[in-house]
mmCIF file of C-alpha atoms and ligand atoms in Angstrom:
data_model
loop_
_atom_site.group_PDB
_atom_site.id
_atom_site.type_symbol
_atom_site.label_atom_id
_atom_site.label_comp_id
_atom_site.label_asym_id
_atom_site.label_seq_id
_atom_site.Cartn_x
_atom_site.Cartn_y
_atom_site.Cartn_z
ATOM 1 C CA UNK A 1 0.000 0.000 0.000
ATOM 2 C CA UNK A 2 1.296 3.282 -1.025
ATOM 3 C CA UNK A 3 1.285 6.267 1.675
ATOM 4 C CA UNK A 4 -0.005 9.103 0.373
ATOM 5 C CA UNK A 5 0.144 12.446 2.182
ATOM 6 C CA UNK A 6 -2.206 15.125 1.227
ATOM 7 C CA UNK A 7 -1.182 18.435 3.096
ATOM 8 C CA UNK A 8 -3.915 19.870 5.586
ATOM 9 C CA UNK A 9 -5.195 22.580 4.564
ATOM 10 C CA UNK A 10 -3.336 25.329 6.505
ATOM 11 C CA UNK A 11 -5.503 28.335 8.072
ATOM 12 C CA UNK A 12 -4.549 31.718 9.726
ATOM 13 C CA UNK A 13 -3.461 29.861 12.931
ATOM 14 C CA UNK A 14 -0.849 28.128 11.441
ATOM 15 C CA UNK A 15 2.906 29.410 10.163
ATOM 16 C CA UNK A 16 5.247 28.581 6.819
ATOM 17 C CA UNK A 17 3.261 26.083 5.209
ATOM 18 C CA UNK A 18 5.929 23.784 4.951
ATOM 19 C CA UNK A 19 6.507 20.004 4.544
ATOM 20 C CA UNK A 20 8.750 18.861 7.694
ATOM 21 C CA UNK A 21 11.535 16.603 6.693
ATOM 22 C CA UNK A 22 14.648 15.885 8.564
ATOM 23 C CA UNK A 23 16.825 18.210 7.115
ATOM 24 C CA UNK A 24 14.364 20.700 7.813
ATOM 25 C CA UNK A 25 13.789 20.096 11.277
ATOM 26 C CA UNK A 26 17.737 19.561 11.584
ATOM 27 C CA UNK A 27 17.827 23.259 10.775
ATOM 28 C CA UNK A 28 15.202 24.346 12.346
ATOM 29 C CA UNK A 29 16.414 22.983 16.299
ATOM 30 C CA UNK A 30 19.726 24.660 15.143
ATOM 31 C CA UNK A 31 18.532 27.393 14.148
ATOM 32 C CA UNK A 32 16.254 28.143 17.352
ATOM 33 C CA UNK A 33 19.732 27.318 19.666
ATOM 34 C CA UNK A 34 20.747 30.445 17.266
ATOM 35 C CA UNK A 35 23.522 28.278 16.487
ATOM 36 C CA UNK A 36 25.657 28.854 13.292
ATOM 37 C CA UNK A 37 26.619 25.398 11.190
ATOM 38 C CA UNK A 38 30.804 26.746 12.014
ATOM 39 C CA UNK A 39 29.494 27.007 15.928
ATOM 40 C CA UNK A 40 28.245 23.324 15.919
ATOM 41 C CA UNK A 41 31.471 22.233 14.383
ATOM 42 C CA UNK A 42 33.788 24.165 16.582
ATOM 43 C CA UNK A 43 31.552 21.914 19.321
ATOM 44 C CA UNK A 44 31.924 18.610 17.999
ATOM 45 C CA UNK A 45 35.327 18.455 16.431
ATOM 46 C CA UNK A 46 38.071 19.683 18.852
ATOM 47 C CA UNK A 47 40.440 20.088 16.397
ATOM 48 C CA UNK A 48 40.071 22.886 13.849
ATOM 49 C CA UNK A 49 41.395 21.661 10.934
ATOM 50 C CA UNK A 50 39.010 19.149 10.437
ATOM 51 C CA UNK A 51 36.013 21.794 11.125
ATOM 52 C CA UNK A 52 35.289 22.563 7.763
ATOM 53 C CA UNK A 53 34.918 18.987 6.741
ATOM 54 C CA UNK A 54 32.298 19.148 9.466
ATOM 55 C CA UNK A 55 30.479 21.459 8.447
ATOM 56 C CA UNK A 56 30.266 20.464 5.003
ATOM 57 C CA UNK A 57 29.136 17.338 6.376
ATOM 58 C CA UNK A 58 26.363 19.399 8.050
ATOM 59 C CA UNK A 59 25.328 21.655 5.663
ATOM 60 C CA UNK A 60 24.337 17.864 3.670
ATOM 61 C CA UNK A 61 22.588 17.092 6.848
ATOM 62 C CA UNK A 62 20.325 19.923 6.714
ATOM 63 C CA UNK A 63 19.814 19.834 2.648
ATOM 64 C CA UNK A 64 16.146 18.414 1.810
ATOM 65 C CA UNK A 65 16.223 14.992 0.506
ATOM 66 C CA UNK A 66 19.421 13.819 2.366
ATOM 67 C CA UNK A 67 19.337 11.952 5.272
ATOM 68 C CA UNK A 68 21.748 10.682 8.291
ATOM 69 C CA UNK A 69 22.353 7.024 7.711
ATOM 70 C CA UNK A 70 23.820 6.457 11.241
ATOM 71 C CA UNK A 71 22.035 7.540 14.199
ATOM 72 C CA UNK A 72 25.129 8.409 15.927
ATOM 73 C CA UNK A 73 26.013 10.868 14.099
ATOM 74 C CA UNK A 74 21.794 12.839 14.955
ATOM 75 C CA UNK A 75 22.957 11.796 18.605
ATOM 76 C CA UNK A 76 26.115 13.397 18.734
ATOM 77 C CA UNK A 77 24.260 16.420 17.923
ATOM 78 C CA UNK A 78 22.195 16.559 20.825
ATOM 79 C CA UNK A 79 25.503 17.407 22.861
ATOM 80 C CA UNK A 80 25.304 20.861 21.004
ATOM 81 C CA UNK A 81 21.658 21.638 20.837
ATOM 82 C CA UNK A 82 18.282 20.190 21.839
ATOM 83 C CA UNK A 83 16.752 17.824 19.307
ATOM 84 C CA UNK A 84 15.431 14.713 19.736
ATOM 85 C CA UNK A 85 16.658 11.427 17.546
ATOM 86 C CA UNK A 86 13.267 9.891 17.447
ATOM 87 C CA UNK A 87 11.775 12.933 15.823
ATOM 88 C CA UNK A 88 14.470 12.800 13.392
ATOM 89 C CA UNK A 89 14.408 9.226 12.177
ATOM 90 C CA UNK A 90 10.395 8.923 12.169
ATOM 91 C CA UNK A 91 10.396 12.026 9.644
ATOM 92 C CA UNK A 92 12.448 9.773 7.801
ATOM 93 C CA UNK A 93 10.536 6.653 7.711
ATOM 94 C CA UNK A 94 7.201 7.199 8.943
ATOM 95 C CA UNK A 95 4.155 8.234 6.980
ATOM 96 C CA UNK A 96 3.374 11.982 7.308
ATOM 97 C CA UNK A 97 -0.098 10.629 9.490
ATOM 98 C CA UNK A 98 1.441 9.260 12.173
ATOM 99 C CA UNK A 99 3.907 11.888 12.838
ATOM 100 C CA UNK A 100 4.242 13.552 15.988
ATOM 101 C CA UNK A 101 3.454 17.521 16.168
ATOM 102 C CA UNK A 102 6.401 19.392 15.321
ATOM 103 C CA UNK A 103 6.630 23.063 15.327
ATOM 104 C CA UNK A 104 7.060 24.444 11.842
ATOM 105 C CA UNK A 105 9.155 27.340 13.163
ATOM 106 C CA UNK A 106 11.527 26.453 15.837
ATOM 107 C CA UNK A 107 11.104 22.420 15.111
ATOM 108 C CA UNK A 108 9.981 21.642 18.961
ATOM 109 C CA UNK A 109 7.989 18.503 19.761
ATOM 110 C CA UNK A 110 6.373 17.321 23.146
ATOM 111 C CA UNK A 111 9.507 15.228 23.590
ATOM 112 C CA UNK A 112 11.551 18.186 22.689
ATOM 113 C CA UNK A 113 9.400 21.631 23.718
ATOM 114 C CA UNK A 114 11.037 24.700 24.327
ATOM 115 C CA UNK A 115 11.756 25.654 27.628
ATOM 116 C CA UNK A 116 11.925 29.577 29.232
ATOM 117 C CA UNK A 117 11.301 30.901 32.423
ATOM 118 C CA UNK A 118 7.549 30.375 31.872
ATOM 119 C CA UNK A 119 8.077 26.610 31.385
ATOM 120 C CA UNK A 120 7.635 24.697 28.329
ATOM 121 C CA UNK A 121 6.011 25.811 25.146
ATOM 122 C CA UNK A 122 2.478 24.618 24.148
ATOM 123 C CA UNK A 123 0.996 23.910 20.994
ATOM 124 C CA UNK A 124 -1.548 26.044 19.581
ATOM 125 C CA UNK A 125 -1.583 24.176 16.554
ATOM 126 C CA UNK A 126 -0.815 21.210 14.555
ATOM 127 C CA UNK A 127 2.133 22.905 13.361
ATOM 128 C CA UNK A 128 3.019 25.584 15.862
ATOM 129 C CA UNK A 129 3.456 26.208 19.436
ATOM 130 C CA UNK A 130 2.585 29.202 21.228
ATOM 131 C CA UNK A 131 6.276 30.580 21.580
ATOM 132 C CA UNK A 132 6.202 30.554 17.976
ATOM 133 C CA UNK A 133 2.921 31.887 17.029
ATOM 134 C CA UNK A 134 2.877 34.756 19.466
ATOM 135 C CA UNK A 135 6.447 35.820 17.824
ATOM 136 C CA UNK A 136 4.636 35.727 14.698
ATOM 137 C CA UNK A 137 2.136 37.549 15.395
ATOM 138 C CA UNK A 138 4.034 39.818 17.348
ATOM 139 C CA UNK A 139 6.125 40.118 13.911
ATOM 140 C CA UNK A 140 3.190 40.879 11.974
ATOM 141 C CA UNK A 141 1.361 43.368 13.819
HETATM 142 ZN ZN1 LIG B 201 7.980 26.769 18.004
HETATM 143 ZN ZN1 LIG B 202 8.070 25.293 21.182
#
Protein backbone atom coordinates (compact mmCIF):
# COMPACT_ATOMS: atom_id res chain seq x y z
CA UNK A 1 0.00 0.00 0.00
CA UNK A 2 1.30 3.28 -1.02
CA UNK A 3 1.28 6.27 1.68
CA UNK A 4 0.00 9.10 0.37
CA UNK A 5 0.14 12.45 2.18
CA UNK A 6 -2.21 15.12 1.23
CA UNK A 7 -1.18 18.44 3.10
CA UNK A 8 -3.91 19.87 5.59
CA UNK A 9 -5.20 22.58 4.56
CA UNK A 10 -3.34 25.33 6.50
CA UNK A 11 -5.50 28.34 8.07
CA UNK A 12 -4.55 31.72 9.73
CA UNK A 13 -3.46 29.86 12.93
CA UNK A 14 -0.85 28.13 11.44
CA UNK A 15 2.91 29.41 10.16
CA UNK A 16 5.25 28.58 6.82
CA UNK A 17 3.26 26.08 5.21
CA UNK A 18 5.93 23.78 4.95
CA UNK A 19 6.51 20.00 4.54
CA UNK A 20 8.75 18.86 7.69
CA UNK A 21 11.54 16.60 6.69
CA UNK A 22 14.65 15.88 8.56
CA UNK A 23 16.83 18.21 7.12
CA UNK A 24 14.36 20.70 7.81
CA UNK A 25 13.79 20.10 11.28
CA UNK A 26 17.74 19.56 11.58
CA UNK A 27 17.83 23.26 10.77
CA UNK A 28 15.20 24.35 12.35
CA UNK A 29 16.41 22.98 16.30
CA UNK A 30 19.73 24.66 15.14
CA UNK A 31 18.53 27.39 14.15
CA UNK A 32 16.25 28.14 17.35
CA UNK A 33 19.73 27.32 19.67
CA UNK A 34 20.75 30.45 17.27
CA UNK A 35 23.52 28.28 16.49
CA UNK A 36 25.66 28.85 13.29
CA UNK A 37 26.62 25.40 11.19
CA UNK A 38 30.80 26.75 12.01
CA UNK A 39 29.49 27.01 15.93
CA UNK A 40 28.24 23.32 15.92
CA UNK A 41 31.47 22.23 14.38
CA UNK A 42 33.79 24.16 16.58
CA UNK A 43 31.55 21.91 19.32
CA UNK A 44 31.92 18.61 18.00
CA UNK A 45 35.33 18.45 16.43
CA UNK A 46 38.07 19.68 18.85
CA UNK A 47 40.44 20.09 16.40
CA UNK A 48 40.07 22.89 13.85
CA UNK A 49 41.39 21.66 10.93
CA UNK A 50 39.01 19.15 10.44
CA UNK A 51 36.01 21.79 11.13
CA UNK A 52 35.29 22.56 7.76
CA UNK A 53 34.92 18.99 6.74
CA UNK A 54 32.30 19.15 9.47
CA UNK A 55 30.48 21.46 8.45
CA UNK A 56 30.27 20.46 5.00
CA UNK A 57 29.14 17.34 6.38
CA UNK A 58 26.36 19.40 8.05
CA UNK A 59 25.33 21.65 5.66
CA UNK A 60 24.34 17.86 3.67
CA UNK A 61 22.59 17.09 6.85
CA UNK A 62 20.33 19.92 6.71
CA UNK A 63 19.81 19.83 2.65
CA UNK A 64 16.15 18.41 1.81
CA UNK A 65 16.22 14.99 0.51
CA UNK A 66 19.42 13.82 2.37
CA UNK A 67 19.34 11.95 5.27
CA UNK A 68 21.75 10.68 8.29
CA UNK A 69 22.35 7.02 7.71
CA UNK A 70 23.82 6.46 11.24
CA UNK A 71 22.04 7.54 14.20
CA UNK A 72 25.13 8.41 15.93
CA UNK A 73 26.01 10.87 14.10
CA UNK A 74 21.79 12.84 14.96
CA UNK A 75 22.96 11.80 18.60
CA UNK A 76 26.11 13.40 18.73
CA UNK A 77 24.26 16.42 17.92
CA UNK A 78 22.20 16.56 20.82
CA UNK A 79 25.50 17.41 22.86
CA UNK A 80 25.30 20.86 21.00
CA UNK A 81 21.66 21.64 20.84
CA UNK A 82 18.28 20.19 21.84
CA UNK A 83 16.75 17.82 19.31
CA UNK A 84 15.43 14.71 19.74
CA UNK A 85 16.66 11.43 17.55
CA UNK A 86 13.27 9.89 17.45
CA UNK A 87 11.78 12.93 15.82
CA UNK A 88 14.47 12.80 13.39
CA UNK A 89 14.41 9.23 12.18
CA UNK A 90 10.39 8.92 12.17
CA UNK A 91 10.40 12.03 9.64
CA UNK A 92 12.45 9.77 7.80
CA UNK A 93 10.54 6.65 7.71
CA UNK A 94 7.20 7.20 8.94
CA UNK A 95 4.16 8.23 6.98
CA UNK A 96 3.37 11.98 7.31
CA UNK A 97 -0.10 10.63 9.49
CA UNK A 98 1.44 9.26 12.17
CA UNK A 99 3.91 11.89 12.84
CA UNK A 100 4.24 13.55 15.99
CA UNK A 101 3.45 17.52 16.17
CA UNK A 102 6.40 19.39 15.32
CA UNK A 103 6.63 23.06 15.33
CA UNK A 104 7.06 24.44 11.84
CA UNK A 105 9.15 27.34 13.16
CA UNK A 106 11.53 26.45 15.84
CA UNK A 107 11.10 22.42 15.11
CA UNK A 108 9.98 21.64 18.96
CA UNK A 109 7.99 18.50 19.76
CA UNK A 110 6.37 17.32 23.15
CA UNK A 111 9.51 15.23 23.59
CA UNK A 112 11.55 18.19 22.69
CA UNK A 113 9.40 21.63 23.72
CA UNK A 114 11.04 24.70 24.33
CA UNK A 115 11.76 25.65 27.63
CA UNK A 116 11.93 29.58 29.23
CA UNK A 117 11.30 30.90 32.42
CA UNK A 118 7.55 30.38 31.87
CA UNK A 119 8.08 26.61 31.38
CA UNK A 120 7.63 24.70 28.33
CA UNK A 121 6.01 25.81 25.15
CA UNK A 122 2.48 24.62 24.15
CA UNK A 123 1.00 23.91 20.99
CA UNK A 124 -1.55 26.04 19.58
CA UNK A 125 -1.58 24.18 16.55
CA UNK A 126 -0.81 21.21 14.55
CA UNK A 127 2.13 22.91 13.36
CA UNK A 128 3.02 25.58 15.86
CA UNK A 129 3.46 26.21 19.44
CA UNK A 130 2.59 29.20 21.23
CA UNK A 131 6.28 30.58 21.58
CA UNK A 132 6.20 30.55 17.98
CA UNK A 133 2.92 31.89 17.03
CA UNK A 134 2.88 34.76 19.47
CA UNK A 135 6.45 35.82 17.82
CA UNK A 136 4.64 35.73 14.70
CA UNK A 137 2.14 37.55 15.40
CA UNK A 138 4.03 39.82 17.35
CA UNK A 139 6.12 40.12 13.91
CA UNK A 140 3.19 40.88 11.97
CA UNK A 141 1.36 43.37 13.82
ZN1 LIG B 1 7.98 26.77 18.00
ZN1 LIG C 1 8.07 25.29 21.18
Amino acid sequence: MLHVSIPARRTGKSLAARIMTPANYLRLRRKASGLTLEQVAERLMPRAGFRPMVVAFLRILETDGCTARHRDHIERLTSVFPLDPDVYFQLVTDPANSLPSICSGCGCSAYDPCTAAGGTCRFVAPDACDRCLTNANRRAA
